[in-house]
Coordinates of C-alpha atoms and ligand atoms in Angstrom, one line a residue:
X20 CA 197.8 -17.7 107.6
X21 CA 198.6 -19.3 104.3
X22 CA 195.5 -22.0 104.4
X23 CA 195.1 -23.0 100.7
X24 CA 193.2 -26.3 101.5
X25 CA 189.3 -26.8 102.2
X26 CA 187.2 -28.5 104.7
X27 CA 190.6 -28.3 106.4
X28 CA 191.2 -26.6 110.0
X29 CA 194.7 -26.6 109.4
X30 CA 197.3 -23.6 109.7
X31 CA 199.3 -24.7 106.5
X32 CA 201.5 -23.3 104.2
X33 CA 201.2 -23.7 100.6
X34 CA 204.5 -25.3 100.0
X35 CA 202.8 -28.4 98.5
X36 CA 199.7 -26.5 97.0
X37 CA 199.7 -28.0 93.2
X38 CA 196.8 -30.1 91.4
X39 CA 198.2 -33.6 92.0
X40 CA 198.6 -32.7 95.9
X41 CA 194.4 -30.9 95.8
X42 CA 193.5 -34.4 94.2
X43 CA 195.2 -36.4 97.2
X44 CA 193.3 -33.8 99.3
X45 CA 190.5 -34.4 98.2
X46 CA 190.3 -38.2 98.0
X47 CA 191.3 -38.3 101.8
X48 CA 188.8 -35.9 102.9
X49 CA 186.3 -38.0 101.0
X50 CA 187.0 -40.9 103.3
X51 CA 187.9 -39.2 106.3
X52 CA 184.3 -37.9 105.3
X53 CA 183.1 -41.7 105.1
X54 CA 184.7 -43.0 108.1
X55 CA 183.6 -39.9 110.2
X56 CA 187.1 -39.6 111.3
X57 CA 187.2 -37.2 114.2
X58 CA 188.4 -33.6 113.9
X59 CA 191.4 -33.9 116.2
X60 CA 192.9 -37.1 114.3
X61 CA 191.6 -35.2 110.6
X62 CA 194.7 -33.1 110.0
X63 CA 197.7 -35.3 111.7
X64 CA 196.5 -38.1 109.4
X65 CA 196.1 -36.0 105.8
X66 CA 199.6 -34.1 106.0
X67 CA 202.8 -34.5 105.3
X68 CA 205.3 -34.9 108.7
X69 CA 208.2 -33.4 107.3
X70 CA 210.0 -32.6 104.0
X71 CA 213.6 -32.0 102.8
X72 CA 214.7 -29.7 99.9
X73 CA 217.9 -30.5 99.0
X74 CA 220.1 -29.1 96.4
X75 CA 222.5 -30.8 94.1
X76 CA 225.5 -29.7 92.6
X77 CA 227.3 -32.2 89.6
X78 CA 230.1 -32.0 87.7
X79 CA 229.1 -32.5 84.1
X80 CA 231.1 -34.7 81.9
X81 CA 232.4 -31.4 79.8
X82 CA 233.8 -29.3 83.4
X83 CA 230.7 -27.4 83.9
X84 CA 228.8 -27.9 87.1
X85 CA 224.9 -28.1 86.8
X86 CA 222.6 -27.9 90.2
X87 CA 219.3 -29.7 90.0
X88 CA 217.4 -29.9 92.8
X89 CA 215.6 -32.9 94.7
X90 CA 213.3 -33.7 97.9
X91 CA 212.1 -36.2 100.3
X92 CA 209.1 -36.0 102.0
X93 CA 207.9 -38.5 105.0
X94 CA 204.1 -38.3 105.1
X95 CA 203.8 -40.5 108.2
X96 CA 206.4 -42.0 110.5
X97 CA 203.7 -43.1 113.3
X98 CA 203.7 -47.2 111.8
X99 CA 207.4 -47.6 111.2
X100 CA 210.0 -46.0 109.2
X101 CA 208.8 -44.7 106.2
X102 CA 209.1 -46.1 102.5
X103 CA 208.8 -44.6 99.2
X104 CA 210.4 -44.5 95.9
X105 CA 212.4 -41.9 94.6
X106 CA 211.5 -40.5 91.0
X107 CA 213.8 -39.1 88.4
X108 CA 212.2 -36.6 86.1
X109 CA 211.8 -33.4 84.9
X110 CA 208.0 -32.4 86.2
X111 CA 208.7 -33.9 89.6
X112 CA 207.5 -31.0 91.8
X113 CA 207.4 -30.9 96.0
X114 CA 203.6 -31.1 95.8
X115 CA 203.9 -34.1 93.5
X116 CA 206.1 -35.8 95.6
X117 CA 203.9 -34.6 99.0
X118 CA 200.8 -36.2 96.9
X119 CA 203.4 -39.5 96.4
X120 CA 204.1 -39.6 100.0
X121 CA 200.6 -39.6 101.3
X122 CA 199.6 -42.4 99.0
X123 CA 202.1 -44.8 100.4
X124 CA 201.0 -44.3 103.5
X125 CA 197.6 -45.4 102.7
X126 CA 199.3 -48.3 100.7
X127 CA 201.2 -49.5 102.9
X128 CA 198.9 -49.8 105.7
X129 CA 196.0 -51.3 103.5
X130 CA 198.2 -54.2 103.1
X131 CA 199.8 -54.5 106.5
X132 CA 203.3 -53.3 105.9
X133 CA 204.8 -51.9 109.4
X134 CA 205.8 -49.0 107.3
X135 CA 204.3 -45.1 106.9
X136 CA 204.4 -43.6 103.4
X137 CA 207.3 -41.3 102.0
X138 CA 208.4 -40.4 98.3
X139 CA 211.5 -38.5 96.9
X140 CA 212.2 -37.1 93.0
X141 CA 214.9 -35.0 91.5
X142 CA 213.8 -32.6 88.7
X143 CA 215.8 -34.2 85.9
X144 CA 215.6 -35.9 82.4
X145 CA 217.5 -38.9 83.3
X146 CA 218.1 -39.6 79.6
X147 CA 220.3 -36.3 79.4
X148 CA 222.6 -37.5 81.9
X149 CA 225.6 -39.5 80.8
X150 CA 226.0 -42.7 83.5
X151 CA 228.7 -41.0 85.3
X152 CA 226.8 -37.9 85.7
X153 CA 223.7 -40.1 86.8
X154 CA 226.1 -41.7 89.3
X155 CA 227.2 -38.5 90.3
X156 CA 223.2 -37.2 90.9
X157 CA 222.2 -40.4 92.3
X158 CA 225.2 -40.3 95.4
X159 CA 225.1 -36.5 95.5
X160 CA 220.9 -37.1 96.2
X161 CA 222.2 -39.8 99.1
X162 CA 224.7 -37.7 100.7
X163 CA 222.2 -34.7 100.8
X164 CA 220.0 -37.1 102.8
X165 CA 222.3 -39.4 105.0
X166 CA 220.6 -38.7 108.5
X167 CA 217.0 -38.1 107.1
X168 CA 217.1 -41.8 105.7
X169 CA 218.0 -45.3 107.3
X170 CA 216.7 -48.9 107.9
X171 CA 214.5 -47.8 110.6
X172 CA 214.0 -44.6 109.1
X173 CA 212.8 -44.1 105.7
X174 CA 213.6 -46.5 103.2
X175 CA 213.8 -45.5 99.2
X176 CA 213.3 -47.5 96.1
X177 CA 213.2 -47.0 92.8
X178 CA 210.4 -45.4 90.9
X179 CA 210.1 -43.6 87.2
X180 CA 213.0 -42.6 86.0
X181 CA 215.2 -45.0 88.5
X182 CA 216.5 -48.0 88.7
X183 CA 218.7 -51.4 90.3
X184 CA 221.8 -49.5 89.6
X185 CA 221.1 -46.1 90.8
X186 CA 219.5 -47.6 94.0
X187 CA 223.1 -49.8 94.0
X188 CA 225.0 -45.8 94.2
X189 CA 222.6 -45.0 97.0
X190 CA 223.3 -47.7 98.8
X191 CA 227.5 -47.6 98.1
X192 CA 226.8 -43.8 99.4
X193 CA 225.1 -44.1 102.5
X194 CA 227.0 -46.9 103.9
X195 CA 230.5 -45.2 103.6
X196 CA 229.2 -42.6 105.2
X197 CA 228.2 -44.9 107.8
X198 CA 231.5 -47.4 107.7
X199 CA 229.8 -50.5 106.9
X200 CA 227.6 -51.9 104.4
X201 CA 223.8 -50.9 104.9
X202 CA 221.9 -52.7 102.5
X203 CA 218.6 -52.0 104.0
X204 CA 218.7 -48.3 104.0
X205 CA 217.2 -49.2 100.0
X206 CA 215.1 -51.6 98.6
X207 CA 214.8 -52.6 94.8
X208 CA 218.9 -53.3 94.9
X209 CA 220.7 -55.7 92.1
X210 CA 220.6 -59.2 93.9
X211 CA 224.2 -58.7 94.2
X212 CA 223.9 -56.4 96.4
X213 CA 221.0 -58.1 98.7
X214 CA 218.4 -57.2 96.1
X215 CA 215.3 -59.8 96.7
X216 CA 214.6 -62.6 93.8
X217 CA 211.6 -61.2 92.5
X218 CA 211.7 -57.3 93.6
X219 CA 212.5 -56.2 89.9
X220 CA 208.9 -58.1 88.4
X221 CA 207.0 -57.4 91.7
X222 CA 205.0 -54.7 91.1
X223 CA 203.9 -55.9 87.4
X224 CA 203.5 -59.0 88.8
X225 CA 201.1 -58.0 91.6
X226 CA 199.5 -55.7 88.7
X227 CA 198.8 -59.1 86.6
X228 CA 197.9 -61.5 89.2
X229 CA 195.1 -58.7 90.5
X230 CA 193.8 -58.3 87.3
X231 CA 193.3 -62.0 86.5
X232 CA 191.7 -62.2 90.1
X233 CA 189.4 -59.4 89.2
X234 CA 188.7 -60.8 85.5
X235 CA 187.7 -64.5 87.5
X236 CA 185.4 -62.4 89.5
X237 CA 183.8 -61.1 86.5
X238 CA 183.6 -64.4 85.1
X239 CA 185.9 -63.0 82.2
X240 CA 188.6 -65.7 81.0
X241 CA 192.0 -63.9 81.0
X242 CA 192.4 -66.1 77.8
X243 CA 189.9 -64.3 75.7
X244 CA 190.9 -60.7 77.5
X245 CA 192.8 -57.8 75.4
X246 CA 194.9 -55.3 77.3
X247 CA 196.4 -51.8 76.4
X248 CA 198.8 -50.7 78.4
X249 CA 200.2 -47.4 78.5
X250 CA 204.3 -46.9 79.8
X251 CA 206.8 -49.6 79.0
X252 CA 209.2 -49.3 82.2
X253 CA 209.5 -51.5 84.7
X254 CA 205.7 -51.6 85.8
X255 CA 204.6 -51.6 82.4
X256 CA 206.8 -54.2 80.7
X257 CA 206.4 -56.5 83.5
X258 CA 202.9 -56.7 83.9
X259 CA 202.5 -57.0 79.9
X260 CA 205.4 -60.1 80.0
X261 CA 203.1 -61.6 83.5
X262 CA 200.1 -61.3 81.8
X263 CA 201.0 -62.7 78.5
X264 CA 202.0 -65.8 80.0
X265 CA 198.6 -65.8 81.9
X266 CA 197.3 -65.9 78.3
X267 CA 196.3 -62.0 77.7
X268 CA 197.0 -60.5 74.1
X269 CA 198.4 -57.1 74.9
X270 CA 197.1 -55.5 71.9
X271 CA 198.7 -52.0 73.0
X272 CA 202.0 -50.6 74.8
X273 CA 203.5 -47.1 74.9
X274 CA 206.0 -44.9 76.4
X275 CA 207.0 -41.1 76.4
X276 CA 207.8 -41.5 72.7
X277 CA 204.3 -42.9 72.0
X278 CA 202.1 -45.3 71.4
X279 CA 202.1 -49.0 69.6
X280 CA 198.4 -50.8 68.3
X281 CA 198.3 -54.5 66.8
X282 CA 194.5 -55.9 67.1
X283 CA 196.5 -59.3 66.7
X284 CA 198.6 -58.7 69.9
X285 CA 202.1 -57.4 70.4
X286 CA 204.6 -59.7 70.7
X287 CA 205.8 -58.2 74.4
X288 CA 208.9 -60.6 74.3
X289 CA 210.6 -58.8 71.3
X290 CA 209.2 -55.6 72.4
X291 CA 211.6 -55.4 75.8
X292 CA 214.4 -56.6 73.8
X293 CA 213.8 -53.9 70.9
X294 CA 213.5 -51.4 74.3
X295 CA 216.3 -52.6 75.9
X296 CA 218.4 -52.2 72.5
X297 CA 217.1 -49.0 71.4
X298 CA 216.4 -47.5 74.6
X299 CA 212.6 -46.2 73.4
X300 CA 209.6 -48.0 71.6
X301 CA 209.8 -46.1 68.6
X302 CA 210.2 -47.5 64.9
X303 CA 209.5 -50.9 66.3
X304 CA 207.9 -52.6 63.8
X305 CA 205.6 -55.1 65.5
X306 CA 203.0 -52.6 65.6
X307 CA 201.1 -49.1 63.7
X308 CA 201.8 -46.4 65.4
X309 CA 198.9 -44.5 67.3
X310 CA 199.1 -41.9 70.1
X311 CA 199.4 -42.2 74.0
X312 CA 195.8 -40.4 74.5
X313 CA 194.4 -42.7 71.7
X314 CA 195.4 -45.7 73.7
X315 CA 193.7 -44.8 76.9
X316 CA 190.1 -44.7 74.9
X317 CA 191.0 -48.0 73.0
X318 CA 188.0 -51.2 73.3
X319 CA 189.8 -53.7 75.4
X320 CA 189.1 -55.7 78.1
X321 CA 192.0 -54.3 80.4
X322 CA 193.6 -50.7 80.4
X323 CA 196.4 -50.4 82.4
X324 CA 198.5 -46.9 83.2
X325 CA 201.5 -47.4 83.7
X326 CA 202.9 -44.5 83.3
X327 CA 201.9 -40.8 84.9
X328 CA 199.2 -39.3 87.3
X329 CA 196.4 -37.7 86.4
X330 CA 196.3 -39.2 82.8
X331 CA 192.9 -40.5 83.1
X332 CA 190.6 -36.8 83.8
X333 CA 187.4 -34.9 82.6
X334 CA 187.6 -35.1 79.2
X335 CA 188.3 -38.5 78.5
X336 CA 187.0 -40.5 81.1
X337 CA 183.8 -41.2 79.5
X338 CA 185.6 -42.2 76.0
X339 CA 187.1 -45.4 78.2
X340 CA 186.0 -48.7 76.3
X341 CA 187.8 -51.2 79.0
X342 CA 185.8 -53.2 81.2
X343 CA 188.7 -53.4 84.0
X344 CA 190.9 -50.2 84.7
X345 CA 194.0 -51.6 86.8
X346 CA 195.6 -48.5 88.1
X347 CA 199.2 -49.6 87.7
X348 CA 200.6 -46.2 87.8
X349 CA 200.3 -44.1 91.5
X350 CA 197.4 -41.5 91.0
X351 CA 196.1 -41.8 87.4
X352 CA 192.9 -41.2 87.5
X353 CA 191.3 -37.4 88.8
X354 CA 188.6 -36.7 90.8
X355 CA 187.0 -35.8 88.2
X356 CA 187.0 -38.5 86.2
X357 CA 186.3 -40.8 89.2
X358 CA 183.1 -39.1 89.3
X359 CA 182.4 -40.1 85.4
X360 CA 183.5 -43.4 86.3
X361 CA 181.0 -44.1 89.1
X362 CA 178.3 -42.7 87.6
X363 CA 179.0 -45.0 84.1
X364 CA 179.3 -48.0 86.5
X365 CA 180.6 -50.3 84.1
X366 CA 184.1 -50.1 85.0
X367 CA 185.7 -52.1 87.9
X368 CA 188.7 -50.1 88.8
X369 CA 191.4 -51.6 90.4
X370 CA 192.6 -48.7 92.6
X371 CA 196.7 -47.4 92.5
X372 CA 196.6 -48.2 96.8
X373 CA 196.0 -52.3 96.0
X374 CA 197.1 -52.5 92.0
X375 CA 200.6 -51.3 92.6
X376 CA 200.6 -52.3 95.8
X377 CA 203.4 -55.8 94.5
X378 CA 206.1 -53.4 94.3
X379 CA 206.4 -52.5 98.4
X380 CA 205.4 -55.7 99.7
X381 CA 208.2 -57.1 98.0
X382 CA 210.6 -54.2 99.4
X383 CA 209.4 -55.0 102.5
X384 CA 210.4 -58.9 101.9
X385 CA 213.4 -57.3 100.4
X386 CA 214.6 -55.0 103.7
X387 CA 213.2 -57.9 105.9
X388 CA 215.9 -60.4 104.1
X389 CA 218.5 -57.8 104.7
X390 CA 218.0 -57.5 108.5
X391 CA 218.2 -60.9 108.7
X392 CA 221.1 -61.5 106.5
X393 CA 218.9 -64.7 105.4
X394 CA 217.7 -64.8 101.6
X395 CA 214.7 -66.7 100.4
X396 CA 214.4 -68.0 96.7
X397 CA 212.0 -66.9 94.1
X398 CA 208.7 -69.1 94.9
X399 CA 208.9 -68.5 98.5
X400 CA 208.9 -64.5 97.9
X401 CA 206.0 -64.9 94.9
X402 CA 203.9 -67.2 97.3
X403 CA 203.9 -64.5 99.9
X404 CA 203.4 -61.6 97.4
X405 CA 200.0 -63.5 96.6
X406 CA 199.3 -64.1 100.3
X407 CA 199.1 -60.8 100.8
X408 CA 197.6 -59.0 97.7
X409 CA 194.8 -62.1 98.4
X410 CA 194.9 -60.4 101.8
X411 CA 194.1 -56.9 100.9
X412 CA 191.9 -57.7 97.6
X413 CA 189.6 -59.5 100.1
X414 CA 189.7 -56.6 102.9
X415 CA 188.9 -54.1 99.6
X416 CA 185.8 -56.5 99.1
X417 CA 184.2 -56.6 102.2
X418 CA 184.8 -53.2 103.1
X419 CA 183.6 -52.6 99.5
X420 CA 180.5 -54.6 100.5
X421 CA 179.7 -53.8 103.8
X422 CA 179.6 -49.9 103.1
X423 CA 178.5 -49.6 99.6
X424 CA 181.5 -47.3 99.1
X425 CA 183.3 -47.3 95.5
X426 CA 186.3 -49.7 95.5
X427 CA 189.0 -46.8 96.0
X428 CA 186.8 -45.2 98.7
X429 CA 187.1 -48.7 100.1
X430 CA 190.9 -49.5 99.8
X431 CA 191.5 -45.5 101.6
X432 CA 189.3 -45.9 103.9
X433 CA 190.9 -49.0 105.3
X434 CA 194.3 -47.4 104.7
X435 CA 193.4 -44.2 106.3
X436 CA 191.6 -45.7 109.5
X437 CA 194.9 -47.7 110.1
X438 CA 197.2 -45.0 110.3
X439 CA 194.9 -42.8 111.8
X440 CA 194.2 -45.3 114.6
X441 CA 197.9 -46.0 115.2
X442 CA 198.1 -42.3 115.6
X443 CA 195.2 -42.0 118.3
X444 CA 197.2 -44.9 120.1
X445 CA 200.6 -43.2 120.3
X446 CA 199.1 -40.5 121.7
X447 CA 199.7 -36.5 120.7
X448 CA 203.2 -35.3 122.3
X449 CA 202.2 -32.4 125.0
Ligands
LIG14 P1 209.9 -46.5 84.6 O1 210.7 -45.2 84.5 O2 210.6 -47.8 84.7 O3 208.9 -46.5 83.3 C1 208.0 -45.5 83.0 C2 207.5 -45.7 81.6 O4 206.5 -44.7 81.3 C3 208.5 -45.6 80.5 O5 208.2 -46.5 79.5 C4 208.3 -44.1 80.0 O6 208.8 -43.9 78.7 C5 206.8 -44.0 80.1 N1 206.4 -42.7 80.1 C6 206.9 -41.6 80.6 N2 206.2 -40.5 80.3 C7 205.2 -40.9 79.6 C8 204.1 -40.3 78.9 N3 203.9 -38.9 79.1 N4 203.2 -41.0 78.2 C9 203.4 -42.3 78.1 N5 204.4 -43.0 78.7 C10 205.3 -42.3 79.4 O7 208.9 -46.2 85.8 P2 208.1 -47.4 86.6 O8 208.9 -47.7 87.8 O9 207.6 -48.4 85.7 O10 206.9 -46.5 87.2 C11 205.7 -46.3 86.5 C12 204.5 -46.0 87.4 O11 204.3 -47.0 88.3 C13 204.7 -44.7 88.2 O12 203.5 -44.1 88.4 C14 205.2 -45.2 89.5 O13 205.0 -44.3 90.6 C15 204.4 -46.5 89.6 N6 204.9 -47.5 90.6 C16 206.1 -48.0 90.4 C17 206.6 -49.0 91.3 C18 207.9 -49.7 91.1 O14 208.2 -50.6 91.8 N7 208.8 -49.2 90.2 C19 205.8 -49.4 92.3 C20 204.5 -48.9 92.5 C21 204.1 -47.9 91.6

């Protein structure tokens, strides 16, 4: 009996056994622990439904054919169909994604999407792909999983490494399989395509708007605030552009090619355009040069991953001079280092579960505009988006409150309990 994972009663194979999927684990055992969620709901609730391997053959611009290899795993299908994004890149492993998958389900219950979690990746360096052979990856991915995916399904979207246009190929793929256009099989689409005003800046957006809700509470003016912000992408870029115009000087940026520092601020503006012209950060000249690890353990009011899990750990957790950390990225921060954290107790973390959380509650507004063939403009999707991260910030705090738990114990717990509960309700199949 391959049973790798403690505390657990469950017969499980290792197939997802890795660090990033222990850490997940772990954090839900802690508040299954906290919530003193029965034994017979424990296991359904922590582990992933089902999973799909799936292996991909291309044709390479020069004749040769390479095979890269992809999954999708659905952590929970007992809320809804399952949503999740689909990452492009070359550490992606199954027990990453497993780890992805379990976080959205918490996600997406804490703020009330009828949705369970799910997450897919490819093992691939996107920026070694020519666009025709990333067209031919991105449809070859969608065919593998036509019948595993759908509108009342599992529903992708982008994450690192993808984008508008490779969600656009997914899309093209699935509905000729099906003979008609399915827009809402994906979410995060070009707005040609029944993409959402809004969807692209969502999940920065939500990332900002928490943060200067958080910096209010602390009586902080986002005025007078300094932010470092490491990975440039899509979450990254956007939340550095939203909170700019709050009146934040983002004093630090980065990406896989390294890090920028100007005490002065950076201006963010010519940064994207440098990025979207050069394709990296590097050389740009608005800015010294410093490292990605140096970044993290800047003094600034704000730090903000943006990037990669498990980035903040052990060995430099206690070297953080921010006085907010606004988990942007999905997972940044180890056990470990939540420990240090706690225990320093003069960081208010903004946990992944509500930071990020901009990004699927506009896909849901997104897949809810394609049922309905009935589009709404950009204020009327923003206004909700703040409804409901107002929603979930407040549940966080009073849950926060009321328990004396840490603010991520907080947000899981109340993401946990939901699904659980929903679980308990539909009852175990004989
Ligand atoms: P992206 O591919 O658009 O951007 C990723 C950025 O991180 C790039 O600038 C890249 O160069 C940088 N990066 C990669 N490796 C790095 C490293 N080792 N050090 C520093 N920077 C590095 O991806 P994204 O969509 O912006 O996603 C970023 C994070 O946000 C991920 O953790 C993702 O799961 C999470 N997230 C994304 C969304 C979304 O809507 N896209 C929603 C919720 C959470």
């Amino acid at each position: 009996m391959g049973h790798n994972f403690a505390m657990s009663k469950a017969v499980v194979s290792s197939l997802y056994d890795s660090e990033v999927f222990r850490m997940a684990c772990r954090q839900f055992d802690q508040a299954a622990d906290a919530i003193n969620l029965p034994d017979t709901l424990r296991d359904r609730t922590k582990y992933p439904r089902r999973c799909l391997a799936v292996s991909l053959p291309i044709r390479r611009d020069d004749g040769s054919v390479t095979v890269f290899e992809g999954y999708r795993v659905q952590h929970n299908l007992s809320t809804g169909p399952s949503k999740g994004g689909v990452r492009f890149h070359e550490k992606v492993t199954l027990g990453e994604v497993a780890a992805l998958s379990m976080w959205m389900s918490w996600k997406c219950s804490l703020v009330g999407l009828p949705y369970g979690g799910a997450k897919g990746g490819v093992i691939v360096n996107p920026r070694e792909l020519s666009p025709t052979e990333l067209e031919h990856l991105a449809r070859r991915y969608m065919q593998e999983l036509v019948g595993f995916v759908g509108p009342q399904l599992d529903i992708p979207a982008p994450d690192l490494g993808t984008n508008e246009q490779i969600m656009a190929w997914m899309m093209d793929t699935y509905s000729s399989h099906v003979g008609h256009i399915t827009p809402a099989v994906v979410t995060g689409k070009p707005i040609a395509l029944g993409g959402s005003q809004g969807r692209r800046e969502a999940t920065g957006v939500g990332v900002a708007y928490l943060v200067r809700k958080y910096l209010e509470d602390l009586s902080l003016p986002i005025e007078k605030a300094t932010v470092a912000i490491q990975g440039f992408g899509n979450v990254g870029g956007e939340a550095a552009l939203a909170l700019t115009s709050m009146g934040a000087r983002v004093v630090a940026i980065s990406d896989y090619t390294g890090a920028l520092y100007n005490a002065a601020g950076i201006d963010v503006k010519k940064a994207l355009a440098y990025v979207q012209y050069a394709g990296v950060l590097k050389d740009f000249d608005g800015a010294d040069p410093i490292t990605n690890e140096e970044l993290l353990e800047l003094e600034c009011t704000v730090l903000v991953p943006a990037a990669l899990e498990r980035v903040i750990h052990q060995d430099n957790a206690a070297r953080l001079k921010c006085r907010v950390l606004a988990e942007a990225a999905n997972g940044p921060t180890t056990n470990e280092a939540d420990r240090i954290l706690e225990a320093r107790g003069d960081i208010e973390v903004i946990p992944d579960v509500l930071c990020n959380s901009g990004g699927v509650i506009v896909s849901y507004f997104e897949w809810l505009q394609n049922l309905q063939s009935y589009y709404w403009d950009k204020g009327e999707v923003l206004a909700k988006l703040t409804v409901m991260l107002d929603r979930a910030k407040d549940a966080v705090e009073y849950q926060k409150r009321k328990f004396k738990f840490s603010r991520r114990l907080a947000a899981l717990t109340l993401g946990i309990e939901r699904v659980a509960e929903a679980k308990q309700k539909r009852g175990l199949f004989p």
